[in-house]
Amino acid sequence: MTRLVEVRSRILKENDVLARGLRDRFQQAGVCVISFVSSPGSGKTTFLEKLMFRLSPRHRIAALVGDLATENDAARLSRACTQVRQITTGTICHLDAKMIDKALEGWRLEDLDFLFIENVGNLVCPSGYDLGEQVRVVLLSATEGEDKPLKYPTIFNTADVALITKIDLAAAAEFDREAAHRSILSVRPGMKVLEVSAKTGEGMDETEALFESLLAPA
Ligand code: MG
Ligand code: ZN
């Protein structure tokens, strides 16, 4: 038991060192790196595809997308931007800094404005792995429980922005928006929370503006 804990903390330490190196590289290259975490099915890929379609006329964008298996999400995202790579993790339920480092091989970071990273759908261990991102976004969809932030506080705590997705389904799912906001803010007071629908476009202007405000002035 003790040994397992030791091995785990060593892995996390190695990850932190690598992630710091990545963060320095991203900063020097002037690329804004935003990662997305959520449960499976919260709409990360759909949201990202819509977002990239909106940003791509004005910005240079690349994306990395993690899943246990299949290249389906990379295929979808490549409709919105040309530089997309899938990271298939096999049995590993999260991305780590080493996977990001490897997936970036051959890409010129200096030529990018945004790099988006979609994590494996999982609300538990991605919280422990720094990917060197500038901003971490956590998604909660209107088809999930409003109390999910209370059940998985760590992931909300390590994120900078929360998006409530599929807001067009809120009424049909009897989703209590106020309760969801309350849960998020009780776990992470002061967190920026936006309601979005990739389908109707609600909240997309605001989200786009928020991300653009993170870009370093040219
Ligand atoms: Mg996905
Ligand atoms: Zn994991």
mmCIF file of C-alpha atoms and ligand atoms in Angstrom:
data_model
loop_
_atom_site.group_PDB
_atom_site.id
_atom_site.type_symbol
_atom_site.label_atom_id
_atom_site.label_comp_id
_atom_site.label_asym_id
_atom_site.label_seq_id
_atom_site.Cartn_x
_atom_site.Cartn_y
_atom_site.Cartn_z
ATOM 1 C CA MET A 1 0.000 0.000 0.000
ATOM 2 C CA THR A 2 2.756 2.427 1.010
ATOM 3 C CA ARG A 3 4.758 1.517 -2.076
ATOM 4 C CA LEU A 4 1.831 2.196 -4.375
ATOM 5 C CA VAL A 5 1.403 5.637 -2.869
ATOM 6 C CA GLU A 6 5.110 6.342 -3.305
ATOM 7 C CA VAL A 7 5.082 5.280 -6.935
ATOM 8 C CA ARG A 8 2.033 7.452 -7.574
ATOM 9 C CA SER A 9 3.554 10.541 -6.006
ATOM 10 C CA ARG A 10 6.754 10.037 -7.999
ATOM 11 C CA ILE A 11 4.754 9.844 -11.229
ATOM 12 C CA LEU A 12 2.906 13.032 -10.337
ATOM 13 C CA LYS A 13 6.161 14.791 -9.526
ATOM 14 C CA GLU A 14 7.646 13.767 -12.888
ATOM 15 C CA ASN A 15 4.504 15.020 -14.556
ATOM 16 C CA ASP A 16 4.743 18.381 -12.812
ATOM 17 C CA VAL A 17 8.330 18.864 -13.982
ATOM 18 C CA LEU A 18 7.400 18.025 -17.580
ATOM 19 C CA ALA A 19 4.308 20.237 -17.418
ATOM 20 C CA ARG A 20 6.361 23.181 -16.218
ATOM 21 C CA GLY A 21 8.658 22.704 -19.200
ATOM 22 C CA LEU A 22 5.678 22.644 -21.536
ATOM 23 C CA ARG A 23 4.201 25.779 -19.969
ATOM 24 C CA ASP A 24 7.510 27.623 -20.522
ATOM 25 C CA ARG A 25 7.603 26.478 -24.161
ATOM 26 C CA PHE A 26 3.996 27.556 -24.751
ATOM 27 C CA GLN A 27 4.657 30.935 -23.230
ATOM 28 C CA GLN A 28 7.819 31.508 -25.245
ATOM 29 C CA ALA A 29 6.032 30.497 -28.442
ATOM 30 C CA GLY A 30 3.149 32.841 -27.613
ATOM 31 C CA VAL A 31 0.503 30.139 -27.957
ATOM 32 C CA CYS A 32 -2.539 30.160 -25.700
ATOM 33 C CA VAL A 33 -3.210 26.605 -24.504
ATOM 34 C CA ILE A 34 -6.662 25.736 -23.205
ATOM 35 C CA SER A 35 -7.647 22.276 -21.981
ATOM 36 C CA PHE A 36 -11.129 20.821 -21.585
ATOM 37 C CA VAL A 37 -12.232 18.220 -19.047
ATOM 38 C CA SER A 38 -15.618 16.669 -18.318
ATOM 39 C CA SER A 39 -17.445 13.377 -17.929
ATOM 40 C CA PRO A 40 -17.903 11.339 -21.097
ATOM 41 C CA GLY A 41 -20.776 12.742 -23.140
ATOM 42 C CA SER A 42 -20.801 16.299 -21.816
ATOM 43 C CA GLY A 43 -20.244 17.688 -25.281
ATOM 44 C CA LYS A 44 -16.541 18.549 -25.334
ATOM 45 C CA THR A 45 -15.965 17.593 -28.948
ATOM 46 C CA THR A 46 -19.143 19.231 -30.257
ATOM 47 C CA PHE A 47 -18.378 22.422 -28.371
ATOM 48 C CA LEU A 48 -14.766 22.465 -29.565
ATOM 49 C CA GLU A 49 -15.745 21.857 -33.180
ATOM 50 C CA LYS A 50 -18.158 24.812 -33.113
ATOM 51 C CA LEU A 51 -15.678 27.006 -31.288
ATOM 52 C CA MET A 52 -12.886 26.225 -33.756
ATOM 53 C CA PHE A 53 -15.134 26.949 -36.730
ATOM 54 C CA ARG A 54 -15.754 30.394 -35.249
ATOM 55 C CA LEU A 55 -12.121 31.129 -34.367
ATOM 56 C CA SER A 56 -10.372 29.661 -37.399
ATOM 57 C CA PRO A 57 -10.997 32.544 -39.846
ATOM 58 C CA ARG A 58 -9.091 34.898 -37.543
ATOM 59 C CA HIS A 59 -6.673 32.673 -35.648
ATOM 60 C CA ARG A 60 -4.199 29.835 -36.166
ATOM 61 C CA ILE A 61 -5.463 26.844 -34.252
ATOM 62 C CA ALA A 62 -4.393 23.301 -33.455
ATOM 63 C CA ALA A 63 -6.023 20.643 -31.305
ATOM 64 C CA LEU A 64 -5.055 17.489 -29.438
ATOM 65 C CA VAL A 65 -7.806 15.120 -28.415
ATOM 66 C CA GLY A 66 -7.544 12.232 -25.973
ATOM 67 C CA ASP A 67 -9.644 9.077 -25.894
ATOM 68 C CA LEU A 68 -9.013 5.510 -24.764
ATOM 69 C CA ALA A 69 -9.663 4.293 -28.299
ATOM 70 C CA THR A 70 -10.733 5.415 -31.819
ATOM 71 C CA GLU A 71 -9.728 8.419 -33.884
ATOM 72 C CA ASN A 72 -13.348 9.545 -34.242
ATOM 73 C CA ASP A 73 -13.016 12.825 -32.379
ATOM 74 C CA ALA A 74 -9.889 13.870 -34.271
ATOM 75 C CA ALA A 75 -11.722 13.128 -37.514
ATOM 76 C CA ARG A 76 -14.585 15.371 -36.381
ATOM 77 C CA LEU A 77 -12.348 18.191 -35.197
ATOM 78 C CA SER A 78 -10.331 18.119 -38.396
ATOM 79 C CA ARG A 79 -13.408 19.488 -40.177
ATOM 80 C CA ALA A 80 -12.855 22.717 -38.247
ATOM 81 C CA CYS A 81 -9.066 22.958 -38.310
ATOM 82 C CA THR A 82 -6.235 21.315 -40.187
ATOM 83 C CA GLN A 83 -3.823 20.600 -37.353
ATOM 84 C CA VAL A 84 -5.445 17.935 -35.202
ATOM 85 C CA ARG A 85 -3.930 14.914 -33.536
ATOM 86 C CA GLN A 86 -5.638 12.126 -31.647
ATOM 87 C CA ILE A 87 -3.955 10.724 -28.545
ATOM 88 C CA THR A 88 -5.218 7.209 -27.886
ATOM 89 C CA THR A 89 -4.396 6.227 -24.343
ATOM 90 C CA GLY A 90 -5.373 2.544 -24.374
ATOM 91 C CA THR A 91 -6.190 1.749 -20.768
ATOM 92 C CA ILE A 92 -5.150 5.092 -19.283
ATOM 93 C CA CYS A 93 -8.095 7.287 -18.299
ATOM 94 C CA HIS A 94 -6.402 10.697 -18.500
ATOM 95 C CA LEU A 95 -3.806 12.649 -20.493
ATOM 96 C CA ASP A 96 -0.436 13.469 -18.974
ATOM 97 C CA ALA A 97 2.311 15.933 -19.851
ATOM 98 C CA LYS A 98 4.456 13.269 -21.528
ATOM 99 C CA MET A 99 1.636 12.387 -23.948
ATOM 100 C CA ILE A 100 1.182 16.065 -24.818
ATOM 101 C CA ASP A 101 4.915 16.519 -25.364
ATOM 102 C CA LYS A 102 5.033 13.516 -27.697
ATOM 103 C CA ALA A 103 1.896 14.525 -29.621
ATOM 104 C CA LEU A 104 3.369 17.974 -30.345
ATOM 105 C CA GLU A 105 6.386 16.532 -32.190
ATOM 106 C CA GLY A 106 6.950 18.308 -35.479
ATOM 107 C CA TRP A 107 4.492 21.146 -34.830
ATOM 108 C CA ARG A 108 5.775 24.709 -34.828
ATOM 109 C CA LEU A 109 4.206 26.242 -31.742
ATOM 110 C CA GLU A 110 5.336 29.717 -32.825
ATOM 111 C CA ASP A 111 2.903 29.451 -35.734
ATOM 112 C CA LEU A 112 -0.118 28.954 -33.469
ATOM 113 C CA ASP A 113 -2.428 31.309 -31.591
ATOM 114 C CA PHE A 114 -4.474 28.628 -29.825
ATOM 115 C CA LEU A 115 -3.816 25.031 -28.916
ATOM 116 C CA PHE A 116 -6.873 23.232 -27.581
ATOM 117 C CA ILE A 117 -6.530 19.993 -25.630
ATOM 118 C CA GLU A 118 -9.555 17.771 -25.105
ATOM 119 C CA ASN A 119 -8.887 15.400 -22.218
ATOM 120 C CA VAL A 120 -10.271 11.868 -21.901
ATOM 121 C CA GLY A 121 -13.843 11.976 -20.571
ATOM 122 C CA ASN A 122 -13.283 11.522 -16.842
ATOM 123 C CA LEU A 123 -13.906 13.781 -13.849
ATOM 124 C CA VAL A 124 -11.491 12.060 -11.507
ATOM 125 C CA CYS A 125 -7.789 11.686 -12.304
ATOM 126 C CA PRO A 126 -7.334 14.420 -14.975
ATOM 127 C CA SER A 127 -7.443 16.806 -12.020
ATOM 128 C CA GLY A 128 -4.056 15.523 -10.821
ATOM 129 C CA TYR A 129 -2.204 15.951 -14.110
ATOM 130 C CA ASP A 130 -0.967 19.371 -15.112
ATOM 131 C CA LEU A 131 -0.658 19.525 -18.914
ATOM 132 C CA GLY A 132 1.111 22.877 -18.985
ATOM 133 C CA GLU A 133 -2.106 24.550 -20.116
ATOM 134 C CA GLN A 134 -2.757 28.233 -19.449
ATOM 135 C CA VAL A 135 -6.437 27.705 -18.730
ATOM 136 C CA ARG A 136 -8.386 24.599 -17.781
ATOM 137 C CA VAL A 137 -12.071 24.534 -18.634
ATOM 138 C CA VAL A 138 -14.463 22.070 -16.990
ATOM 139 C CA LEU A 139 -17.733 21.225 -18.710
ATOM 140 C CA LEU A 140 -20.969 20.179 -17.025
ATOM 141 C CA SER A 141 -23.930 19.478 -19.279
ATOM 142 C CA ALA A 142 -27.577 20.248 -18.601
ATOM 143 C CA THR A 143 -28.294 16.523 -18.882
ATOM 144 C CA GLU A 144 -26.137 15.750 -15.832
ATOM 145 C CA GLY A 145 -26.877 16.277 -12.146
ATOM 146 C CA GLU A 146 -26.635 19.832 -10.829
ATOM 147 C CA ASP A 147 -24.706 18.447 -7.849
ATOM 148 C CA LYS A 148 -21.869 16.953 -9.894
ATOM 149 C CA PRO A 149 -19.444 19.687 -8.757
ATOM 150 C CA LEU A 150 -20.181 18.673 -5.160
ATOM 151 C CA LYS A 151 -19.452 15.034 -5.972
ATOM 152 C CA TYR A 152 -16.260 15.765 -7.933
ATOM 153 C CA PRO A 153 -14.914 18.905 -6.242
ATOM 154 C CA THR A 154 -11.247 18.404 -7.139
ATOM 155 C CA ILE A 155 -11.696 18.734 -10.875
ATOM 156 C CA PHE A 156 -13.765 21.920 -10.423
ATOM 157 C CA ASN A 157 -11.147 23.218 -8.039
ATOM 158 C CA THR A 158 -8.308 22.741 -10.499
ATOM 159 C CA ALA A 159 -10.229 24.395 -13.364
ATOM 160 C CA ASP A 160 -10.365 28.111 -14.157
ATOM 161 C CA VAL A 161 -13.627 28.315 -16.101
ATOM 162 C CA ALA A 162 -16.821 26.218 -15.992
ATOM 163 C CA LEU A 163 -19.087 25.809 -18.991
ATOM 164 C CA ILE A 164 -22.623 24.537 -18.574
ATOM 165 C CA THR A 165 -23.170 22.876 -21.948
ATOM 166 C CA LYS A 166 -26.310 21.718 -23.822
ATOM 167 C CA ILE A 167 -28.187 24.576 -22.170
ATOM 168 C CA ASP A 168 -30.842 24.232 -24.902
ATOM 169 C CA LEU A 169 -31.840 20.958 -23.201
ATOM 170 C CA ALA A 170 -32.174 22.483 -19.720
ATOM 171 C CA ALA A 171 -35.971 22.723 -19.711
ATOM 172 C CA ALA A 172 -36.508 19.257 -21.182
ATOM 173 C CA ALA A 173 -34.073 17.726 -18.674
ATOM 174 C CA GLU A 174 -35.608 19.750 -15.810
ATOM 175 C CA PHE A 175 -32.126 21.038 -15.129
ATOM 176 C CA ASP A 176 -32.019 23.535 -12.272
ATOM 177 C CA ARG A 177 -29.653 26.206 -13.574
ATOM 178 C CA GLU A 178 -29.523 28.146 -10.329
ATOM 179 C CA ALA A 179 -28.651 24.999 -8.381
ATOM 180 C CA ALA A 180 -25.873 24.163 -10.846
ATOM 181 C CA HIS A 181 -24.352 27.633 -10.482
ATOM 182 C CA ARG A 182 -24.635 27.331 -6.699
ATOM 183 C CA SER A 183 -22.855 23.941 -6.699
ATOM 184 C CA ILE A 184 -20.024 25.207 -8.868
ATOM 185 C CA LEU A 185 -19.525 28.359 -6.826
ATOM 186 C CA SER A 186 -19.664 26.544 -3.507
ATOM 187 C CA VAL A 187 -16.791 24.327 -4.646
ATOM 188 C CA ARG A 188 -14.839 27.096 -6.371
ATOM 189 C CA PRO A 189 -15.953 30.548 -5.207
ATOM 190 C CA GLY A 190 -15.593 33.266 -7.819
ATOM 191 C CA MET A 191 -15.211 30.870 -10.727
ATOM 192 C CA LYS A 192 -16.212 32.174 -14.145
ATOM 193 C CA VAL A 193 -19.292 30.213 -15.265
ATOM 194 C CA LEU A 194 -20.828 30.420 -18.729
ATOM 195 C CA GLU A 195 -23.924 28.710 -20.142
ATOM 196 C CA VAL A 196 -23.538 27.528 -23.723
ATOM 197 C CA SER A 197 -25.269 25.581 -26.431
ATOM 198 C CA ALA A 198 -23.153 24.427 -29.345
ATOM 199 C CA LYS A 199 -26.427 23.609 -31.089
ATOM 200 C CA THR A 200 -28.237 26.962 -30.874
ATOM 201 C CA GLY A 201 -25.118 29.113 -30.465
ATOM 202 C CA GLU A 202 -26.299 30.528 -27.135
ATOM 203 C CA GLY A 203 -23.341 31.776 -25.079
ATOM 204 C CA MET A 204 -20.851 31.121 -27.869
ATOM 205 C CA ASP A 205 -20.083 34.816 -28.520
ATOM 206 C CA GLU A 206 -19.249 35.321 -24.870
ATOM 207 C CA THR A 207 -17.092 32.187 -24.697
ATOM 208 C CA GLU A 208 -15.233 33.144 -27.848
ATOM 209 C CA ALA A 209 -14.597 36.633 -26.467
ATOM 210 C CA LEU A 210 -13.349 35.187 -23.174
ATOM 211 C CA PHE A 211 -10.821 32.972 -24.954
ATOM 212 C CA GLU A 212 -9.720 35.749 -27.292
ATOM 213 C CA SER A 213 -9.089 37.975 -24.286
ATOM 214 C CA LEU A 214 -6.436 35.455 -23.175
ATOM 215 C CA LEU A 215 -4.318 35.948 -26.285
ATOM 216 C CA ALA A 216 -1.137 37.889 -25.786
ATOM 217 C CA PRO A 217 -1.319 41.258 -27.536
ATOM 218 C CA ALA A 218 0.293 40.970 -30.999
HETATM 219 MG MG MG B 1 -14.743 13.820 -27.275
HETATM 220 ZN ZN ZN B 2 -6.702 8.335 -15.142
#
